[in-house]
Coordinates of C-alpha atoms and ligand atoms in Angstrom, one line a residue:
X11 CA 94.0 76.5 78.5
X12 CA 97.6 76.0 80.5
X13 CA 100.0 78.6 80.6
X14 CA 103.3 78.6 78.5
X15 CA 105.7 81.0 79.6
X16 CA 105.7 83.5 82.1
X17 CA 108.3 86.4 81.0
X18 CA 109.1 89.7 83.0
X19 CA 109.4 93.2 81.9
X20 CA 110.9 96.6 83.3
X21 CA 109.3 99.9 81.6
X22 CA 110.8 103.7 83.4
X23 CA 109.5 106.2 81.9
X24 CA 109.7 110.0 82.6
X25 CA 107.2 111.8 84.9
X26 CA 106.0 115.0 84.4
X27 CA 108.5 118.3 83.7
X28 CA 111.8 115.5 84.4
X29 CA 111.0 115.5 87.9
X30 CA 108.0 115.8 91.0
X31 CA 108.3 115.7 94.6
X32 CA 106.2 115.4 97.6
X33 CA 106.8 115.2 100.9
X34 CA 108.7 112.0 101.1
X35 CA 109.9 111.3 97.3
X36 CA 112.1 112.6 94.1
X37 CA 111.4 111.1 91.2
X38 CA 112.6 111.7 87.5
X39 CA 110.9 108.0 86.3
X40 CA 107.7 105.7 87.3
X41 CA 109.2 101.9 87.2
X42 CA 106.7 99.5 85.8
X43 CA 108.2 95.8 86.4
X44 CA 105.8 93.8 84.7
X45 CA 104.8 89.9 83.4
X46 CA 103.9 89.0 80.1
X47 CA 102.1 85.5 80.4
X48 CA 101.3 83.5 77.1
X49 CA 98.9 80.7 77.1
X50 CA 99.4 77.7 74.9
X51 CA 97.1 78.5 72.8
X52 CA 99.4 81.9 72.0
X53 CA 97.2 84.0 73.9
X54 CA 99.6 87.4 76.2
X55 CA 98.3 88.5 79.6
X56 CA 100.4 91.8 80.7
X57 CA 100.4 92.9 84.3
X58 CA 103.0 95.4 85.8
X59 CA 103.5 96.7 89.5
X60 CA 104.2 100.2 90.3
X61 CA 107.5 101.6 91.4
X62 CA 110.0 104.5 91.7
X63 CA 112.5 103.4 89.3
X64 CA 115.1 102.3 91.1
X65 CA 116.9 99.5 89.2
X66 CA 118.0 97.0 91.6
X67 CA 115.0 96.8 93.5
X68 CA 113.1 97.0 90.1
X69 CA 115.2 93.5 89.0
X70 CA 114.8 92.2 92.6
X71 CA 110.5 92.2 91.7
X72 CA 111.8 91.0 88.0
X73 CA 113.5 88.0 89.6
X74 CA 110.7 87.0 91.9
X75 CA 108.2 87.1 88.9
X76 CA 110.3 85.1 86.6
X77 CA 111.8 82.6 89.1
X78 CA 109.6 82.7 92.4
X79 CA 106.7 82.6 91.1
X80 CA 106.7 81.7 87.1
X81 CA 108.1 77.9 88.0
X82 CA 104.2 78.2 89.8
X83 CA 102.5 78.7 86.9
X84 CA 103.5 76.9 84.2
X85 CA 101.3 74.1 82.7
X86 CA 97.8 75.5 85.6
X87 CA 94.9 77.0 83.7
X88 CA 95.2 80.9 83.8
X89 CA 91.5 80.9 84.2
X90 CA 91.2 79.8 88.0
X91 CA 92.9 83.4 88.8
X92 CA 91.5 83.2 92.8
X93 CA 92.9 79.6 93.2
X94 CA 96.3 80.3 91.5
X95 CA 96.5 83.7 93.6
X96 CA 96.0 81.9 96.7
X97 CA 98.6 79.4 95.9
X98 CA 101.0 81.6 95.2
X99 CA 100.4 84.3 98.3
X100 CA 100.5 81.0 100.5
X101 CA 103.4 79.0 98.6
X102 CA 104.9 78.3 102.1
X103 CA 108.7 79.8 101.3
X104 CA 107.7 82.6 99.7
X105 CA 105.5 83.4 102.4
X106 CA 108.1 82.8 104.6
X107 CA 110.1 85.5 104.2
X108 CA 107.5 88.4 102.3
X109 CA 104.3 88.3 103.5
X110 CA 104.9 91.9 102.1
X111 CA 107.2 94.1 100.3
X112 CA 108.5 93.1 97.2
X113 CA 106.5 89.7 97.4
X114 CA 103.4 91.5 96.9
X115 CA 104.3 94.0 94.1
X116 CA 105.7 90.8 92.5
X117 CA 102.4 89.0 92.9
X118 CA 100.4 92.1 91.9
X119 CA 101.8 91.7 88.4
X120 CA 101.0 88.1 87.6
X121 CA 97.8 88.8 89.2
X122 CA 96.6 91.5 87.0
X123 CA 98.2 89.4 83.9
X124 CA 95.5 86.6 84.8
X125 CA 92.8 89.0 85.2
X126 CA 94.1 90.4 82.3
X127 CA 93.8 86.8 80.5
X128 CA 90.4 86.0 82.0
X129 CA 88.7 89.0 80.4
X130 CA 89.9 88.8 76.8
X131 CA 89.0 85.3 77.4
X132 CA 85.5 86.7 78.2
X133 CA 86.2 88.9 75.1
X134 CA 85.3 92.2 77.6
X135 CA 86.8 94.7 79.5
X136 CA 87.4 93.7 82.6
X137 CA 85.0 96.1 83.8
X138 CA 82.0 94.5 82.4
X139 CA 83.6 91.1 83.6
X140 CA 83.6 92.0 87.3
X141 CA 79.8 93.2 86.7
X142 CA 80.1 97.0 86.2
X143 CA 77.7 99.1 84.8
X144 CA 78.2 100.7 81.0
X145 CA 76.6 104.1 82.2
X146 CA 78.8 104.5 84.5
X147 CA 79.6 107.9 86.1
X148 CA 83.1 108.0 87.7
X149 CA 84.8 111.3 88.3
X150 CA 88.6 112.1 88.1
X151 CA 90.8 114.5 90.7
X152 CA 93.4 115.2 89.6
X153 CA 97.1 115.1 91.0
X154 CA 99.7 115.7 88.7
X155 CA 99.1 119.9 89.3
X156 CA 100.0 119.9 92.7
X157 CA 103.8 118.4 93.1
X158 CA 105.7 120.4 96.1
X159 CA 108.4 121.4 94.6
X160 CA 106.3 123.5 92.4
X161 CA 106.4 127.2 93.5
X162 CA 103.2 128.9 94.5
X163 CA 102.6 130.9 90.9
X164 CA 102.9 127.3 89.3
X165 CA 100.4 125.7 92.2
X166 CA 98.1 128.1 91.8
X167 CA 98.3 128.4 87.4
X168 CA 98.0 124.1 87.7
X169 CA 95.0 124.2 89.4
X170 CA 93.3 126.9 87.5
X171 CA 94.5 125.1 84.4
X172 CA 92.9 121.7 86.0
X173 CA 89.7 123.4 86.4
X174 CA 89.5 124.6 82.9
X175 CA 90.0 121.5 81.6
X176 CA 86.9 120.8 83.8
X177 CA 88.0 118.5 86.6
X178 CA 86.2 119.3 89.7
X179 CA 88.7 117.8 92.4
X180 CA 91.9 118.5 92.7
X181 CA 95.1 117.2 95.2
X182 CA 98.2 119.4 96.4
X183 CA 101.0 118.2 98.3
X184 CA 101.6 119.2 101.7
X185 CA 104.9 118.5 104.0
X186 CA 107.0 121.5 103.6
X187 CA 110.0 122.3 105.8
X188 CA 107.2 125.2 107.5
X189 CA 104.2 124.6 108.2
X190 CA 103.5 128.2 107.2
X191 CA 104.2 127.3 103.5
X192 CA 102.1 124.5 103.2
X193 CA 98.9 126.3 104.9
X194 CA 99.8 129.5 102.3
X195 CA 99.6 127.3 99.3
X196 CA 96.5 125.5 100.7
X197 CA 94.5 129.1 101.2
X198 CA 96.0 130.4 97.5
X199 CA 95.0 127.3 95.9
X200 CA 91.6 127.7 97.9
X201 CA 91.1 130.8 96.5
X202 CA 91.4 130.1 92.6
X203 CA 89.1 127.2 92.8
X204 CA 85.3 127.7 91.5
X205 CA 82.9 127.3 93.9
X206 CA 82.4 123.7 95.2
X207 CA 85.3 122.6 93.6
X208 CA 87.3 119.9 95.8
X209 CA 90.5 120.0 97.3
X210 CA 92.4 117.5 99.3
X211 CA 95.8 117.4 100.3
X212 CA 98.6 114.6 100.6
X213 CA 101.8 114.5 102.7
X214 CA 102.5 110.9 101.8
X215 CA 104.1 110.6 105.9
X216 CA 105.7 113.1 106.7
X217 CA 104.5 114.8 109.4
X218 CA 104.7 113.5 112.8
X219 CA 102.1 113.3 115.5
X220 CA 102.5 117.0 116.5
X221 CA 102.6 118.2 113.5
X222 CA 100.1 117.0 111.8
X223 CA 97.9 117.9 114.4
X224 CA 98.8 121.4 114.4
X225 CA 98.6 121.6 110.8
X226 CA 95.3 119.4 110.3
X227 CA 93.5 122.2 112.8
X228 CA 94.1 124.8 110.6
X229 CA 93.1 123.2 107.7
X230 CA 89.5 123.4 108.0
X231 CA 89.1 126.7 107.7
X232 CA 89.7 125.7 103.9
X233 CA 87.3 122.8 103.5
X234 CA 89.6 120.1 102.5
X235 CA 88.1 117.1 101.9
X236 CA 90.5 114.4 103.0
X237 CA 94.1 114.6 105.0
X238 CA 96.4 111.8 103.1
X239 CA 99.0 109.8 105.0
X240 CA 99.2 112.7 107.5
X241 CA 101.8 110.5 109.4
X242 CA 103.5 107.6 109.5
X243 CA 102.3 104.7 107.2
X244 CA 102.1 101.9 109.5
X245 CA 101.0 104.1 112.5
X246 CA 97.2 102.8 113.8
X247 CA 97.4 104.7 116.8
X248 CA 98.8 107.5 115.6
X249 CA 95.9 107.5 113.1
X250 CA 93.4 106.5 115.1
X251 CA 94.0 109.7 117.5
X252 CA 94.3 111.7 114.6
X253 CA 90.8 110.8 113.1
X254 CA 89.3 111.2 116.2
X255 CA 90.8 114.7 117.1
X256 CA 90.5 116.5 113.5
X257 CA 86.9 117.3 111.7
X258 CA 88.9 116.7 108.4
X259 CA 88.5 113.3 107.3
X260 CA 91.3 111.1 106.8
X261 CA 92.7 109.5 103.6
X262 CA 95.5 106.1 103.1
X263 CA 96.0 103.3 101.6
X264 CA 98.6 103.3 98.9
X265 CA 101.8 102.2 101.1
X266 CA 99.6 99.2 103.2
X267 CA 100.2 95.6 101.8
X268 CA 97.5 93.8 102.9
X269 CA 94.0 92.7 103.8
X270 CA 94.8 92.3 107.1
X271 CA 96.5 96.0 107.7
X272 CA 93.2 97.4 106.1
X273 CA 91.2 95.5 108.0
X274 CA 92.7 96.7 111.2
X275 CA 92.9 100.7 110.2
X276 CA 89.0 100.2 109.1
X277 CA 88.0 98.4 112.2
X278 CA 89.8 101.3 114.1
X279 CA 88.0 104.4 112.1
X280 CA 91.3 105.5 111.4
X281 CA 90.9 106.0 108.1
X282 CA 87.7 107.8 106.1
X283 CA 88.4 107.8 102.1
X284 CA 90.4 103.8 101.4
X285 CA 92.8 104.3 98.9
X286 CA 93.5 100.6 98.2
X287 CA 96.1 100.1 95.6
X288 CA 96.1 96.6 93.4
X289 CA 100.0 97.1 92.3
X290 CA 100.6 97.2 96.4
X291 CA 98.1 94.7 97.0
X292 CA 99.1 91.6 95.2
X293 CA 96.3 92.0 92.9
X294 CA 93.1 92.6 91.7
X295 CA 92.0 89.6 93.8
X296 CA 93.2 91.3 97.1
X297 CA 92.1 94.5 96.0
X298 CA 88.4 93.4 95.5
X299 CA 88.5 91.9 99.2
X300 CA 89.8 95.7 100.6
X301 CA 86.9 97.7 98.8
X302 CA 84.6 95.0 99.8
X303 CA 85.3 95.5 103.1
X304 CA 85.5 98.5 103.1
X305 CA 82.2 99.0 101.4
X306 CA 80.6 97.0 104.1
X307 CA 81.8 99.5 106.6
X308 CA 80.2 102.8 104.7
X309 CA 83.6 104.1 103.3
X310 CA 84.2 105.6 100.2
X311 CA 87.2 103.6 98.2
X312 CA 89.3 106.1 96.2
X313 CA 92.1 103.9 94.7
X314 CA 95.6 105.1 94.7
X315 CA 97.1 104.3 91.2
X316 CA 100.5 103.1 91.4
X317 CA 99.3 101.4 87.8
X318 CA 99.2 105.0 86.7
X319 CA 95.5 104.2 86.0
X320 CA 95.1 101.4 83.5
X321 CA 93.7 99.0 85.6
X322 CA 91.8 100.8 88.3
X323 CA 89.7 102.0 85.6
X324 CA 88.3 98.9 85.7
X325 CA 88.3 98.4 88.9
X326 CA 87.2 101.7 90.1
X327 CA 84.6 101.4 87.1
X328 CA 83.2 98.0 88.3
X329 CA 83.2 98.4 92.1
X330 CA 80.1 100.4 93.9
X331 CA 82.2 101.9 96.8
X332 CA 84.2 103.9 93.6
X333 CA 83.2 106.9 92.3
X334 CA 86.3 108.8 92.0
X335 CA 89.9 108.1 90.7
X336 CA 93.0 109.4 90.9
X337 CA 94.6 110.4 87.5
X338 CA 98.2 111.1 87.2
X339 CA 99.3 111.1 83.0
X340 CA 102.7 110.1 82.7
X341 CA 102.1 106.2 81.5
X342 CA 99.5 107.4 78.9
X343 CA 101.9 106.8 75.8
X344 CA 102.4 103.0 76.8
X345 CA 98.6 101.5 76.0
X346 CA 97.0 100.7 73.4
X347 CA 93.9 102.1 75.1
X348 CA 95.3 104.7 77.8
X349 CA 93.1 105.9 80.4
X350 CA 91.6 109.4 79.2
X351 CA 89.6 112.1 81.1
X352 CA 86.9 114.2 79.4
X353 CA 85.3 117.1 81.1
X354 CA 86.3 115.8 84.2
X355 CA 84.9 112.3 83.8
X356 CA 87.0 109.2 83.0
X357 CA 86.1 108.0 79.8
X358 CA 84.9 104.3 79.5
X359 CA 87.2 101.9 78.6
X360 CA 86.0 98.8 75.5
X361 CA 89.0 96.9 74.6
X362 CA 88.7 93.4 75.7
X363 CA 90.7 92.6 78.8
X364 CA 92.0 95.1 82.0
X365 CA 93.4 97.9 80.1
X366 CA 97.0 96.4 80.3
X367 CA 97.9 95.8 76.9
X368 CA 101.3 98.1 75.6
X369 CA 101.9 99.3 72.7
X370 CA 105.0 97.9 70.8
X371 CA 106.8 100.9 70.8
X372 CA 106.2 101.5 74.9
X373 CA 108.9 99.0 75.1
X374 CA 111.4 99.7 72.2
X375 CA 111.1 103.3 74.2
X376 CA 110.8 102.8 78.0
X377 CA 112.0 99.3 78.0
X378 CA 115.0 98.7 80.2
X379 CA 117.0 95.6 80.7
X380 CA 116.2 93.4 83.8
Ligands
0YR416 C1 105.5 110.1 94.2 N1 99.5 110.0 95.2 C2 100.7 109.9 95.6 C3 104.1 109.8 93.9 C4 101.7 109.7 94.5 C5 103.1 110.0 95.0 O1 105.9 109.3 95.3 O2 104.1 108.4 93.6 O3 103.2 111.4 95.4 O4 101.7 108.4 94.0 O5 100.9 110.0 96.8 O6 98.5 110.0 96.0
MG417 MG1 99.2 109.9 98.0

C-alpha cells in the first residue's frame, strides 16, 4: 500500500444566521483546508484543519500540505500513520521554523487523512479501530445557542430551545464590554434552565487577570461548571493563579499547539476540563498523547471541535477520559455521515473510516480555489 498523490482542498462554509461572535472573533464562514490522499491502489483518505476563513492564511496551510509536506509522503505506506507523523513533525526544516502555527493545522490534516485511510483499511469506524466501545454513552453540550452578539431575548429562547430538543448542557459566551452584561445573561440563562441542567461559559481570552477574577467570583452563585479561556491563551501563570483562587473549575485547550504546552498547564492544575483539539494538534496521533495524559492526571477531556465534529466523534467515542462533546452544526451538510445528536446523545457513527468523507456536492458548493 504506497501513497499516490497527496492533493489539498479549501471548503468555507456559512455559520449559523451569516455571522457569530464571541469574545475575541467575527465570523461569517468556518475554513476547512483539507488533504485528499489516494493510495495506489485508488483508495481517498480526507482530512481537513479547522479555521476562520480567511483566504491567505487558508492557502498558506494549502501550500504547506501540498508542497511541505506531500513531497514526504509519496511512495511510504499510509498505514505506519505514528511513524510517518513523527517524520513529518520532526522533518528538521519544517521544524525549524513551526514547531506551531500553521505547521500544525497543516499536519493535522494529513494526519487525520491517514487515520482516515487506516480505518477503512480496517473496514471500521475509526472508533471501533482505536478500541471504543459500541454501547457507548457520550453526551452533547451544545454551543451554537449562546454566540454574544445575540441579545438576551435570543440567549435566553436558544437555550430553552436547546433544552427541548433535550440536550442537557449548554455553553454561552461571556466577554462583553461590562462585566454587568455578561453576569445578567449568565443569571437569565440560569434561570430558564430545568433543573440540573449544565451551564458553562466561554470568553475565548478576553478578559485579563483582573477581570476575570472579579467576574469568575460572581459566577458561582450560578453553578457554572467550567470557566473557558478566562484569559490569555498562553498565560500559565495567569491560569495557574486563577485555578487556585476561583471554586469554578477551569476549561482550555482549543488555541494550545502541543503536547508539551498541555503537559505544562496539566502539571501546573491550571486547567480542570482539557479541551484538546486534533485540527490544533497536528493530529489524531498528538491528540491521543494529550487525553492520555491527561487521563492519567484525573481530568475530564472535553474536546474542542475546530473539525466541527466529524472526527472527535471518534475520538471522543473511543477515548475513556470522553464523555462529553462539543456540537456546533454548521459543517453538517458536507458528510456523507454528519455527526447527529438525538435526545441529547451523539448518535454512533458506522461508516468505515474517521467520519471525514464529503459528499460531492460539499465541494461543488463550499469549495473555494486554493
Ligand atoms: C469562533 N468553542 C469556541 C468559534 C468556538 C469559537 O471563534 O470558533 O467561539 O470554536 O470557542 O468553544
Ligand atoms: Mg471555546
Amino acid at each position: 500500500m504506497r501513497i499516490e498523490s497527496v492533493e489539498p482542498f479549501l471548503l468555507h462554509v456559512p455559520v449559523t444566521s451569516g455571522g457569530i461572535a464571541d469574545g475575541a472573533h467575527a465570523l461569517e464562514k468556518w475554513g476547512a483546508p483539507g488533504v485528499r490522499i489516494t493510495t495506489a491502489c485508488g483508495r481517498v483518505g480526507t482530512g481537513y484543519t479547522g479555521t476562520h476563513a480567511h483566504l491567505p492564511t487558508d492557502r498558506a496551510i494549502a501550500l504547506l500540505i501540498a508542497e511541505a509536506y506531500g513531497p514526504l509522503l509519496i511512495g511510504r505506506d499510509p498505514r505506519e500513520v505514528r511513524a510517518l507523523w513523527s517524520d513529518l513533525a520532526h522533518h528538521p526544516p519544517i521544524r525549524w521554523v513551526g514547531r506551531a502555527g500553521l505547521t500544525h493545522l497543516a499536519l493535522a490534516a494529513i494526519d487525520v487523512a491517514l487515520w482516515d485511510l487506516k480505518a477503512q483499511e480496517a473496514d471500521q469506524p475509526l472508533w471501533r479501530l482505536l478500541g471504543g466501545a459500541a454501547d457507548t454513552r457520550l453526551e452533547a453540550y451544545d454551543t451554537d445557542g449562546g454566540w454574544l452578539d445575540r441579545d438576551d431575548a435570543r440567549l435566553v429562547d436558544e437555550a430553552r430551545l436547546r433544552t427541548d430538543q433535550g440536550y442537557r448542557s449548554v455553553k454561552i459566551k461571556v466577554g462583553s464590554e461590562e462585566p454587568a452584561r455578561d453576569l445578567r445573561r449568565v443569571e437569565a440563562v440560569r434561570e430558564a434552565l430545568p433543573d440540573g441542567a449544565r451551564l458553562m461559559v466561554d470568553a475565548n481570552g478576553s478578559w485579563d487577570r483582573a477581570r476575570a477574577l472579579e467576574v469568575g467570583r460572581r459566577l458561582a452563585e450560578f453553578d457554572v461548571t467550567w470557566i473557558e479561556e478566562p484569559i490569555a491563551f498562553d498565560d500559565l501563570p495567569g491560569h495557574v493563579a486563577l485555578a487556585r483562587a476561583l471554586s469554578t473549575p477551569i476549561a482550555l485547550g482549543e488555541q494550545l499547539y502541543t503536547t508539551d504546552a498541555f503537559r505544562d498547564f496539566i502539571a501546573a492544575d491550571a486547567v480542570h476540563y482539557v479541551q484538546a483539539d486534533a485540527v490544533r494538534l497536528a493530529g489524531v496521533t498528538e491528540w491521543w498523547t494529550v487525553a492520555d495524559l491527561a487521563h492519567a492526571h484525573g481530568k475530564p477531556v472535553v474536546p474542542h471541535i475546530g473539525d466541527m465534529m466529524q472526527v472527535h466523534l471518534h475520538l471522543a467515542w473511543a477515548h475513556p477520559a470522553c464523555t462529553l462533546l462539543e456540537h456546533i452544526p454548521w459543517m453538517r451538510s458536507c458528510f456523507v455521515e454528519p455527526a447527529t445528536v438525538q435526545d441529547g446523545r451523539f448518535v454512533r457513527p458506522e461508516r468505515p473510516g474517521a467520519g471525514t468523507a464529503l459528499r460531492d456536492e460539499a465541494l461543488e458548493r463550499w469549495g473555494v480555489r486554493v
